[in-house]
Amino acid sequence: MSLLNYISMMRFEALALGVVIMLLLVKVFSEKMNASVVLGFVNLSLVALLGISFVGHPHGTAFGGMFRIDSTLMLEKQIITLALLLISLQANSWLKKHSSYLEFYVLILSVIIGMYFMISSGNFLMFYLGLEMATIPLASLAAFDFDRIKSAEGAGKMILSSAFSSAILLFGLSILYGTTGSLDFNRVAENFSLTSHLELLALAFLLAGFAFKISVVPFHLWTADTYEGSPIAVTSFLSVVSKGAALFIFMTALYQVFGAAHEKWMNALVLLSALTMTIGNLFAMRQSNIKRFLAFSSISQAGYLLIGVITGSSLGMASVFYFMIIYIFSNIGAFTVVSVVSENTGKENIDDYKGLYKTNPMLSLALMVFLFSLAGIPPTAGFFGKLFLMTSGASAGLIALLIIASLNMVISLYYYLRIVKAMFVDKNESPLEDFAKDNYSKFVLIFCVIVILTLGFCNYIFGYLQSLSFGL
Amino acid sequence: MSEMKFILLISFALFFIGVYGFLTRRNMITMLMAVELMLNAVNINFIVFNKFLYAEKMDGLFFTIFIITIAAAEAAVAIAIIINLYRKFNSINENEIDTLKW
């Protein structure tokens, strides 16, 4: 295979790596670089990254099956790249003031390269390398608000729990290697026999390791602390990109490697899904910090996503992707509002949002759209995402789980609307004053609002998702 | 074969000692050491399976080398974060690092 062919297959990784190297060179050779020039350059290269992904249809494997690419994997990479671009734009004003904006991008691009490799992996060795590359720099990013004490605490909790979870995952992998004799996804799937108890033990360990990364209850304890402690850009990255990438590889592993054991892990996942939705919701209700509130809301959203993962039908997979795309826009939008408010006033409590509509009507309306989409109220795209997930669950006959899910959706309305009520109805003597929003955040907000309001009516997106093969 | 069973017994014991240590100890450095124990149990597993069962290919051996490398990187970042924490809290005891709750 020619070099050009390799580069075409690994275009995301190659370009992102190029940007990282360039940033490091800038750091070494020109100390006094203008911040906005560097930020503009990185944002442009992220746009380029997204742009080149639409050229041609690369598919195939490299390095003896370690690395694979096809149109589904391309779509997954496009989704996380788009999310990173939006987060990068949203963080622009925060980064301009930050002393280490360059290191921020070096770290976050390393994380995204790790995620690309993790998503494309066809071998557990590659998967593990990608996973660690996506986790270790992320922990140092969580500590990036140097003068906030909570940021350091969140990072400490994150690195310890992620090290613990990857050790559990690795133990599962080592047992799997012992019973099947290979690390290649396809070979493991061939040699996987349901009779051995040791293999089920390995599956349980792997499930626990993955559940940590997607922050599924009861493995969610680090999530809320880390989300609250981290800078807002990193929190939105954790809740959207990190969760999405882990979920994508989780689906691949479940169906391509453990497809034969569907019956066995299905029951475990049904239980985890029900627990995740319920506990995420119950804790979200009693939060007063809006970042922590969004952390618990994202935990319960992961519970809904698991419904689609459990079904194992192509309808289920398509609706997981669809929900994920919508979730990215809603969650990044919500975090952008939080970021704008916190950047200008330093306030992060829900009580501070009282009477926001009086002073910042557009911002409040935007946040309302995002929260409605997260709650799944009809004109917004979030409704369609949940509808498809429920449909796929119903066609797989998961009635008990769907009853729990719909009860949870009603409960979740309460706390999403509590914020809307705080902004629009509640009286406040001294609401936050009107402040100037920077253009990048405005762009992200407008973009997300438009997408959320229109995406649900674009039939062909769901049609395209259904046409993809998910390796079932 | 009985030799392999014996070594596997050790590695399983090592792993669960690590889990126990992680869950009961509150000093962050000790917790990190517990994680290293778990990783070493994994390493032993890989080497044993490779040597006794699948000696024709060296998959397990390579995996072990990568695990050792990444564990070193992880420990470096973790210790950097813990030092940062110590500067802010004057403690590395999990029970005293408690500004974030519920």
Coordinates of C-alpha atoms in Angstrom, one line a residue:
Chain A
M1 CA 0.0 0.0 0.0
S2 CA 1.3 3.4 -0.9
L3 CA 2.1 6.1 1.6
L4 CA -0.6 8.3 0.2
N5 CA -3.1 5.6 0.8
Y6 CA -2.1 5.4 4.5
I7 CA -2.3 9.1 4.9
S8 CA -5.7 9.1 3.3
M9 CA -6.9 6.5 5.7
M10 CA -5.4 8.2 8.7
R11 CA -6.1 11.8 7.7
F12 CA -7.7 12.8 11.0
E13 CA -4.7 11.5 13.0
A14 CA -2.1 12.9 10.6
L15 CA -3.5 16.4 10.4
A16 CA -4.2 16.7 14.2
L17 CA -0.6 15.4 14.8
G18 CA 0.7 18.0 12.4
V19 CA -1.1 20.8 14.3
V20 CA 0.3 19.5 17.6
I21 CA 3.8 19.5 16.3
M22 CA 3.4 23.0 14.8
L23 CA 2.0 24.3 18.1
L24 CA 5.0 22.9 20.0
L25 CA 7.4 24.5 17.5
V26 CA 5.6 27.9 17.9
K27 CA 6.0 27.5 21.7
V28 CA 9.7 26.9 21.3
F29 CA 10.6 29.4 18.7
S30 CA 8.3 32.4 19.1
E31 CA 7.6 33.2 22.7
K32 CA 5.6 36.3 22.0
M33 CA 3.0 35.0 19.7
N34 CA -0.3 36.8 19.6
A35 CA -2.9 34.7 21.3
S36 CA -5.7 35.4 18.8
V37 CA -3.5 34.4 15.9
V38 CA -2.7 31.0 17.4
L39 CA -6.4 30.5 18.4
G40 CA -7.5 31.4 15.0
F41 CA -5.0 29.0 13.4
V42 CA -6.1 26.1 15.6
N43 CA -9.8 26.8 14.9
L44 CA -9.1 27.0 11.2
S45 CA -7.2 23.7 11.2
L46 CA -10.1 22.1 13.0
V47 CA -12.4 23.4 10.3
A48 CA -9.9 21.9 7.7
L49 CA -10.0 18.7 9.6
L50 CA -13.7 18.5 9.3
G51 CA -13.5 19.6 5.7
I52 CA -11.0 16.9 4.5
S53 CA -13.1 14.2 6.1
F54 CA -15.7 14.7 3.4
V55 CA -13.3 13.9 0.5
G56 CA -13.6 10.4 -0.8
H57 CA -14.7 7.3 1.1
P58 CA -11.6 5.7 2.7
H59 CA -12.0 2.2 4.0
G60 CA -9.7 -0.7 4.8
T61 CA -7.3 -1.8 7.5
A62 CA -3.7 -1.0 8.2
F63 CA -0.9 -2.3 10.5
G64 CA -2.1 -5.9 10.4
G65 CA -5.7 -5.1 11.3
M66 CA -4.8 -2.8 14.2
F67 CA -6.2 0.3 12.5
R68 CA -9.4 0.2 10.5
I69 CA -11.5 2.8 8.9
D70 CA -14.9 2.8 7.2
S71 CA -17.8 5.2 6.7
T72 CA -19.3 4.6 10.1
L73 CA -16.0 5.2 11.8
M74 CA -15.5 8.3 9.7
L75 CA -18.9 9.6 10.9
E76 CA -17.9 9.0 14.5
K77 CA -14.7 10.9 14.0
Q78 CA -16.6 13.7 12.3
I79 CA -19.0 14.0 15.2
I80 CA -16.3 14.3 17.8
T81 CA -14.3 16.7 15.6
L82 CA -17.3 18.9 15.2
A83 CA -17.9 18.9 18.9
L84 CA -14.3 19.8 19.6
L85 CA -14.5 22.7 17.1
L86 CA -17.6 24.1 18.9
I87 CA -15.9 23.7 22.3
S88 CA -12.8 25.4 21.0
L89 CA -14.9 28.4 19.7
Q90 CA -16.8 28.6 23.0
A91 CA -13.6 28.6 25.0
N92 CA -12.0 31.3 22.9
S93 CA -12.5 34.2 25.3
W94 CA -11.5 32.1 28.3
L95 CA -8.3 30.9 26.5
K96 CA -7.3 34.4 25.4
K97 CA -7.0 35.4 29.1
H98 CA -5.3 32.1 30.1
S99 CA -1.5 32.1 30.3
S100 CA -1.2 28.6 28.8
Y101 CA -3.6 28.6 25.9
L102 CA -1.0 26.9 23.7
E103 CA -0.5 23.9 26.1
F104 CA -4.3 23.7 26.3
Y105 CA -4.5 23.0 22.6
V106 CA -1.5 20.6 22.6
L107 CA -3.2 18.6 25.4
I108 CA -6.7 18.6 23.9
L109 CA -5.5 17.7 20.5
S110 CA -3.5 14.8 21.9
V111 CA -6.7 13.7 23.6
I112 CA -8.5 13.8 20.3
I113 CA -5.8 11.9 18.5
G114 CA -6.1 9.3 21.2
M115 CA -9.8 9.1 20.6
Y116 CA -9.4 8.8 16.8
F117 CA -7.1 5.8 17.4
M118 CA -9.4 4.4 20.0
I119 CA -12.4 4.6 17.7
S120 CA -10.5 3.1 14.7
S121 CA -8.8 0.3 16.7
G122 CA -9.2 -3.3 15.6
N123 CA -7.0 -4.7 18.3
F124 CA -7.2 -4.4 22.0
L125 CA -3.6 -3.2 22.2
M126 CA -4.4 -0.2 20.0
F127 CA -7.6 0.3 21.9
Y128 CA -5.8 0.5 25.2
L129 CA -3.2 2.9 23.8
G130 CA -5.8 5.2 22.4
L131 CA -7.9 5.0 25.6
E132 CA -4.9 6.0 27.8
M133 CA -3.9 8.7 25.4
A134 CA -7.4 10.1 25.6
T135 CA -7.5 10.0 29.4
I136 CA -4.1 11.0 30.8
P137 CA -3.9 14.5 29.1
L138 CA -7.5 15.0 29.9
A139 CA -6.8 14.7 33.6
S140 CA -4.2 17.4 33.4
L141 CA -6.6 19.6 31.4
A142 CA -9.1 19.2 34.3
A143 CA -6.6 21.0 36.5
F144 CA -6.2 23.9 34.1
D145 CA -7.8 26.6 36.2
F146 CA -4.6 27.0 38.2
D147 CA -5.9 29.4 40.8
R148 CA -9.2 27.5 41.6
I149 CA -8.8 25.0 44.3
K150 CA -11.7 22.9 43.0
S151 CA -10.1 22.4 39.7
A152 CA -7.1 20.7 41.3
E153 CA -9.4 18.5 43.4
G154 CA -11.5 17.5 40.4
A155 CA -8.4 16.5 38.5
G156 CA -7.0 14.5 41.4
K157 CA -10.3 12.5 41.6
M158 CA -10.3 12.0 37.8
I159 CA -6.8 10.7 37.4
L160 CA -7.2 8.2 40.3
S161 CA -10.5 6.9 39.2
S162 CA -9.5 6.6 35.6
A163 CA -6.3 4.8 36.5
F164 CA -8.4 2.4 38.6
S165 CA -10.9 1.8 35.9
S166 CA -8.3 1.2 33.2
A167 CA -6.6 -1.3 35.6
I168 CA -10.0 -3.1 35.9
L169 CA -10.4 -3.0 32.1
L170 CA -6.9 -4.4 31.6
F171 CA -7.5 -7.2 34.0
G172 CA -10.5 -8.2 31.9
L173 CA -8.4 -8.0 28.8
S174 CA -5.7 -10.2 30.2
I175 CA -8.2 -12.9 31.1
L176 CA -9.7 -12.6 27.6
Y177 CA -6.3 -13.0 26.1
G178 CA -5.8 -16.1 28.2
T179 CA -9.0 -17.7 27.1
T180 CA -9.0 -16.7 23.4
G181 CA -5.3 -16.4 22.7
S182 CA -5.5 -13.3 20.7
L183 CA -6.0 -9.5 21.0
D184 CA -7.4 -8.9 17.6
F185 CA -11.2 -8.1 17.7
N186 CA -12.1 -10.6 15.0
R187 CA -9.9 -13.4 16.3
V188 CA -11.3 -12.9 19.8
A189 CA -14.8 -13.0 18.5
E190 CA -14.1 -16.3 16.7
N191 CA -12.6 -18.0 19.7
F192 CA -15.1 -16.6 22.2
S193 CA -17.1 -19.5 23.6
L194 CA -20.0 -19.0 25.9
T195 CA -19.3 -22.1 27.9
S196 CA -16.3 -20.7 29.8
H197 CA -17.0 -18.9 33.1
L198 CA -13.6 -17.2 32.8
E199 CA -14.8 -15.4 29.7
L200 CA -17.9 -14.2 31.4
L201 CA -15.7 -12.9 34.2
A202 CA -13.6 -11.1 31.6
L203 CA -16.7 -9.6 30.1
A204 CA -17.8 -8.3 33.5
F205 CA -14.5 -6.7 34.1
L206 CA -14.6 -5.1 30.6
L207 CA -18.1 -3.8 31.2
A208 CA -17.1 -2.2 34.5
G209 CA -14.1 -0.5 32.8
F210 CA -16.2 0.9 30.0
A211 CA -19.0 1.9 32.5
F212 CA -16.4 4.1 34.3
K213 CA -15.5 5.9 31.1
I214 CA -19.1 6.5 30.1
S215 CA -19.9 7.3 33.7
V216 CA -22.7 4.8 34.1
V217 CA -24.1 4.4 37.6
P218 CA -22.7 2.9 39.9
F219 CA -19.4 3.9 38.4
H220 CA -20.3 7.6 38.2
L221 CA -18.9 8.9 41.4
W222 CA -16.0 10.8 39.9
T223 CA -18.1 12.5 37.3
A224 CA -19.9 15.1 39.2
D225 CA -16.8 16.3 41.2
T226 CA -14.6 16.4 38.1
Y227 CA -17.3 18.2 36.0
E228 CA -17.8 20.8 38.7
G229 CA -14.1 21.3 39.3
S230 CA -12.9 21.5 35.7
P231 CA -12.9 24.7 33.6
I232 CA -16.1 24.9 31.6
A233 CA -14.5 24.1 28.3
V234 CA -13.0 20.9 29.7
T235 CA -16.3 20.0 31.4
S236 CA -18.2 20.3 28.1
F237 CA -15.4 18.3 26.4
L238 CA -15.7 15.6 29.1
S239 CA -19.5 15.4 28.9
V240 CA -19.7 15.4 25.2
V241 CA -16.6 14.2 23.3
S242 CA -15.1 12.0 25.9
K243 CA -18.4 10.3 26.6
G244 CA -19.3 10.0 22.9
A245 CA -15.9 8.4 21.9
A246 CA -16.1 5.9 24.8
L247 CA -19.7 5.0 23.8
F248 CA -18.7 4.5 20.2
I249 CA -15.9 2.1 21.0
F250 CA -18.1 0.4 23.6
M251 CA -20.7 -0.4 20.9
T252 CA -18.0 -1.7 18.6
A253 CA -16.6 -3.9 21.3
L254 CA -20.0 -5.2 22.4
Y255 CA -21.2 -6.2 19.0
Q256 CA -18.0 -7.1 17.1
V257 CA -16.3 -8.9 19.9
F258 CA -19.0 -10.0 22.3
G259 CA -21.8 -10.3 19.8
A260 CA -22.2 -14.0 20.6
A261 CA -22.8 -13.2 24.2
H262 CA -25.6 -10.7 23.6
E263 CA -28.0 -12.5 25.9
K264 CA -25.5 -12.4 28.7
W265 CA -24.6 -8.7 28.7
M266 CA -28.0 -7.5 27.7
N267 CA -29.5 -8.1 31.2
A268 CA -26.6 -6.4 32.8
L269 CA -26.9 -3.4 30.6
V270 CA -30.7 -3.1 31.1
L271 CA -30.1 -2.9 34.9
L272 CA -27.3 -0.4 34.5
S273 CA -29.4 1.7 32.1
A274 CA -32.3 1.8 34.5
L275 CA -30.1 2.7 37.5
T276 CA -28.2 5.4 35.5
M277 CA -31.3 7.2 34.4
T278 CA -33.0 7.1 37.8
I279 CA -30.0 8.0 40.0
G280 CA -28.8 10.6 37.6
N281 CA -32.2 12.2 37.7
L282 CA -32.6 12.0 41.4
F283 CA -29.3 13.7 42.1
A284 CA -29.8 16.3 39.4
M285 CA -32.9 17.5 41.2
R286 CA -31.1 18.6 44.3
Q287 CA -28.2 20.5 42.7
S288 CA -27.6 24.2 43.1
N289 CA -24.5 24.6 41.0
I290 CA -25.4 24.6 37.3
K291 CA -22.2 22.7 36.2
R292 CA -22.9 20.0 38.7
F293 CA -26.5 20.0 37.6
L294 CA -25.5 19.5 34.0
A295 CA -23.1 16.7 35.1
F296 CA -26.0 14.7 36.6
S297 CA -28.2 15.5 33.6
S298 CA -25.5 14.1 31.3
I299 CA -25.3 10.9 33.5
S300 CA -29.0 10.4 33.0
Q301 CA -28.7 11.1 29.3
A302 CA -26.1 8.3 29.1
G303 CA -28.8 6.0 30.6
Y304 CA -31.1 6.8 27.7
L305 CA -28.4 6.2 25.2
L306 CA -27.8 2.7 26.6
I307 CA -31.4 1.8 25.5
G308 CA -30.3 2.0 21.9
V309 CA -27.1 0.2 22.6
I310 CA -28.9 -2.7 24.2
T311 CA -31.3 -3.3 21.3
G312 CA -28.6 -4.5 18.9
S313 CA -30.7 -3.6 15.8
S314 CA -29.6 -1.2 13.1
L315 CA -32.5 1.0 14.1
G316 CA -31.1 1.1 17.6
M317 CA -27.6 1.9 16.5
A318 CA -28.9 4.6 14.1
S319 CA -30.9 6.2 16.9
V320 CA -27.9 6.1 19.3
F321 CA -25.9 8.1 16.7
Y322 CA -28.8 10.4 16.1
F323 CA -29.3 11.0 19.8
M324 CA -25.6 11.6 20.2
I325 CA -25.5 14.2 17.5
I326 CA -28.4 16.1 19.1
Y327 CA -27.0 15.7 22.6
I328 CA -23.7 17.3 21.4
F329 CA -25.5 20.4 20.2
S330 CA -27.8 20.7 23.2
N331 CA -25.1 20.1 25.8
I332 CA -22.5 22.3 24.2
G333 CA -25.1 25.0 23.8
A334 CA -26.0 24.8 27.4
F335 CA -22.4 24.8 28.5
T336 CA -21.8 27.8 26.2
V337 CA -24.4 29.8 28.1
V338 CA -22.9 28.8 31.4
S339 CA -19.5 29.7 30.1
V340 CA -20.6 33.1 28.9
V341 CA -22.3 33.9 32.2
S342 CA -19.4 32.6 34.3
E343 CA -16.8 34.3 32.2
N344 CA -18.5 37.7 32.6
T345 CA -19.9 37.5 36.1
G346 CA -18.2 34.6 37.8
K347 CA -21.6 33.2 38.9
E348 CA -22.3 29.5 38.6
N349 CA -25.3 28.9 40.8
I350 CA -28.8 28.3 39.6
D351 CA -30.1 31.0 41.9
D352 CA -27.9 33.5 40.1
Y353 CA -29.9 32.8 36.9
K354 CA -33.1 34.2 38.5
G355 CA -34.5 37.0 36.4
L356 CA -31.9 36.5 33.7
Y357 CA -34.6 37.1 31.1
K358 CA -35.0 40.7 32.2
T359 CA -31.4 41.6 31.5
N360 CA -30.3 39.0 28.9
P361 CA -33.3 37.9 26.9
M362 CA -31.5 36.3 24.0
L363 CA -29.2 34.3 26.2
S364 CA -32.2 33.1 28.3
L365 CA -34.1 32.0 25.2
A366 CA -31.1 30.1 23.9
L367 CA -30.6 28.3 27.2
M368 CA -34.3 27.5 27.2
V369 CA -34.1 25.9 23.8
F370 CA -31.1 23.8 24.9
L371 CA -32.8 22.7 28.1
F372 CA -36.0 21.8 26.2
S373 CA -33.9 19.8 23.8
L374 CA -32.2 17.9 26.7
A375 CA -35.6 17.3 28.3
G376 CA -37.1 16.2 24.9
I377 CA -39.9 18.7 24.4
P378 CA -41.4 18.4 20.9
P379 CA -40.3 21.2 18.5
T380 CA -36.7 20.7 19.4
A381 CA -34.5 17.9 18.1
G382 CA -34.1 16.3 21.5
F383 CA -37.7 15.1 21.2
F384 CA -37.0 13.2 18.0
G385 CA -33.8 11.7 19.4
K386 CA -35.7 10.3 22.4
L387 CA -38.5 9.2 20.2
F388 CA -36.3 7.1 18.0
L389 CA -34.5 5.6 21.0
M390 CA -37.8 4.6 22.5
T391 CA -39.0 3.2 19.2
S392 CA -36.0 1.1 18.8
G393 CA -36.3 -0.1 22.4
A394 CA -40.0 -1.0 21.9
S395 CA -39.2 -3.0 18.7
A396 CA -36.7 -5.0 20.8
G397 CA -39.3 -5.6 23.4
L398 CA -37.7 -3.9 26.3
I399 CA -41.0 -2.8 27.8
A400 CA -40.0 -2.7 31.4
L401 CA -37.0 -0.5 30.7
L402 CA -39.0 1.8 28.5
I403 CA -41.6 2.3 31.3
I404 CA -38.7 3.3 33.6
A405 CA -37.3 5.6 30.9
S406 CA -40.5 7.4 30.3
L407 CA -41.1 7.9 34.0
N408 CA -37.6 9.4 34.2
M409 CA -38.3 11.7 31.3
V410 CA -41.2 13.1 33.2
I411 CA -39.1 13.6 36.3
S412 CA -36.4 15.2 34.3
L413 CA -38.9 17.8 33.1
Y414 CA -39.1 19.1 36.6
Y415 CA -35.5 20.0 37.0
Y416 CA -34.9 21.3 33.5
L417 CA -38.0 23.5 33.8
R418 CA -36.8 24.6 37.2
I419 CA -34.0 26.6 35.5
V420 CA -36.3 27.9 32.9
K421 CA -38.6 29.1 35.6
A422 CA -35.7 30.7 37.5
M423 CA -34.8 32.6 34.4
F424 CA -38.3 33.7 33.3
V425 CA -40.7 33.7 36.2
D426 CA -38.7 34.1 39.5
K427 CA -38.4 37.6 40.8
N428 CA -34.9 38.8 41.7
E429 CA -34.0 42.2 43.2
S430 CA -30.6 42.3 41.6
P431 CA -30.4 40.1 38.5
L432 CA -27.1 39.7 36.6
E433 CA -26.5 42.9 34.7
D434 CA -26.4 42.9 30.9
F435 CA -23.0 42.0 29.6
A436 CA -21.3 41.9 26.2
K437 CA -20.9 38.4 24.7
D438 CA -18.0 37.7 22.5
N439 CA -18.7 36.9 18.8
Y440 CA -17.4 33.3 18.9
S441 CA -19.8 32.3 21.7
K442 CA -22.6 34.1 19.9
F443 CA -21.8 32.1 16.8
V444 CA -21.8 28.8 18.7
L445 CA -25.1 29.7 20.4
I446 CA -26.8 30.7 17.2
F447 CA -25.5 27.7 15.3
C448 CA -26.6 25.3 18.0
V449 CA -30.1 26.9 18.3
I450 CA -30.6 26.6 14.5
V451 CA -29.4 23.0 14.4
I452 CA -31.6 22.0 17.3
L453 CA -34.7 23.7 15.9
T454 CA -34.2 22.2 12.4
L455 CA -32.4 18.9 12.7
G456 CA -35.6 17.0 13.8
F457 CA -37.2 17.9 10.5
C458 CA -34.4 16.7 8.2
N459 CA -35.5 13.2 7.4
Y460 CA -32.5 12.3 5.3
I461 CA -30.1 12.5 8.3
F462 CA -31.8 9.6 10.1
G463 CA -32.2 7.9 6.7
Y464 CA -28.4 8.2 6.1
L465 CA -27.7 6.9 9.6
Q466 CA -29.9 3.9 9.0
S467 CA -28.1 3.1 5.7
L468 CA -24.8 2.7 7.5
S469 CA -23.6 -0.7 8.6
F470 CA -22.7 -0.8 12.2
G471 CA -20.8 -4.0 12.0
L472 CA -23.8 -6.0 13.4
Chain B
M1 CA 0.0 -26.6 33.8
S2 CA -0.1 -26.7 37.6
E3 CA 2.7 -24.2 37.6
M4 CA 0.5 -21.8 35.6
K5 CA -2.3 -22.2 38.0
F6 CA 0.0 -21.3 40.9
I7 CA 1.2 -18.1 39.2
L8 CA -2.4 -17.2 38.2
L9 CA -3.4 -17.5 41.9
I10 CA -0.7 -15.1 42.8
S11 CA -1.7 -12.6 40.1
F12 CA -5.4 -12.8 41.1
A13 CA -4.5 -12.3 44.7
L14 CA -2.3 -9.3 43.8
F15 CA -5.1 -7.7 41.8
F16 CA -7.6 -8.0 44.6
I17 CA -5.1 -6.7 47.2
G18 CA -4.8 -3.7 44.9
V19 CA -8.5 -3.2 44.6
Y20 CA -8.8 -3.5 48.4
G21 CA -6.0 -1.1 48.9
F22 CA -7.5 1.4 46.5
L23 CA -10.9 1.3 48.2
T24 CA -9.7 1.4 51.8
R25 CA -6.7 3.7 51.8
R26 CA -7.3 7.5 51.9
N27 CA -3.8 8.7 51.1
M28 CA -3.6 9.5 47.4
I29 CA -0.1 8.2 46.9
T30 CA -1.0 4.9 48.5
M31 CA -4.0 4.7 46.2
L32 CA -1.8 5.2 43.3
M33 CA 0.5 2.4 44.5
A34 CA -2.6 0.2 44.8
V35 CA -3.3 0.9 41.2
E36 CA 0.2 -0.1 40.3
L37 CA -0.3 -3.4 42.1
M38 CA -3.4 -4.0 40.0
L39 CA -1.4 -3.2 36.8
N40 CA 1.4 -5.6 37.8
A41 CA -1.1 -8.3 38.3
V42 CA -2.3 -7.7 34.8
N43 CA 1.3 -7.9 33.6
I44 CA 1.8 -11.2 35.3
N45 CA -1.3 -12.5 33.7
F46 CA -0.2 -11.5 30.2
I47 CA 3.2 -13.0 30.6
V48 CA 1.9 -16.3 32.1
F49 CA -0.7 -16.8 29.4
N50 CA 1.8 -16.0 26.7
K51 CA 4.5 -18.3 28.1
F52 CA 2.3 -21.3 28.9
L53 CA -0.5 -21.2 26.4
Y54 CA 0.4 -19.1 23.3
A55 CA 4.2 -19.3 23.1
E56 CA 4.2 -19.1 19.3
K57 CA 3.2 -15.4 19.2
M58 CA 4.4 -12.6 21.5
D59 CA 1.2 -10.6 21.8
G60 CA 1.1 -10.8 25.6
L61 CA 4.7 -9.8 26.0
F62 CA 4.2 -6.7 23.9
F63 CA 1.1 -5.7 25.7
T64 CA 3.1 -5.9 29.0
I65 CA 5.8 -3.6 27.7
F66 CA 3.1 -1.1 26.7
I67 CA 1.4 -1.3 30.0
I68 CA 4.6 -0.6 31.9
T69 CA 5.3 2.4 29.7
I70 CA 1.8 3.8 30.1
A71 CA 1.8 3.1 33.8
A72 CA 4.9 5.2 34.1
A73 CA 3.3 8.1 32.2
E74 CA 0.1 7.8 34.2
A75 CA 2.1 7.9 37.5
A76 CA 4.0 10.9 36.3
V77 CA 0.8 12.9 35.6
A78 CA -0.9 11.6 38.7
I79 CA 1.9 12.7 40.9
A80 CA 2.1 16.1 39.3
I81 CA -1.6 16.5 40.0
I82 CA -1.2 15.3 43.6
I83 CA 1.7 17.7 44.2
N84 CA -0.6 20.5 42.8
L85 CA -3.3 19.3 45.2
Y86 CA -0.8 19.3 48.1
R87 CA 0.1 22.9 47.5
K88 CA -3.5 23.9 47.7
F89 CA -4.8 21.8 50.5
N90 CA -1.6 21.0 52.5
S91 CA -2.7 17.4 52.6
I92 CA -3.1 14.5 50.3
N93 CA -5.7 12.7 52.4
E94 CA -8.9 12.1 50.4
N95 CA -11.0 12.8 53.5
E96 CA -9.6 16.3 53.9
I97 CA -9.9 17.2 50.2
D98 CA -13.6 17.8 50.3
T99 CA -14.7 21.1 48.7
L100 CA -16.7 19.2 46.2
K101 CA -19.6 17.2 47.7
W102 CA -22.8 15.8 46.5

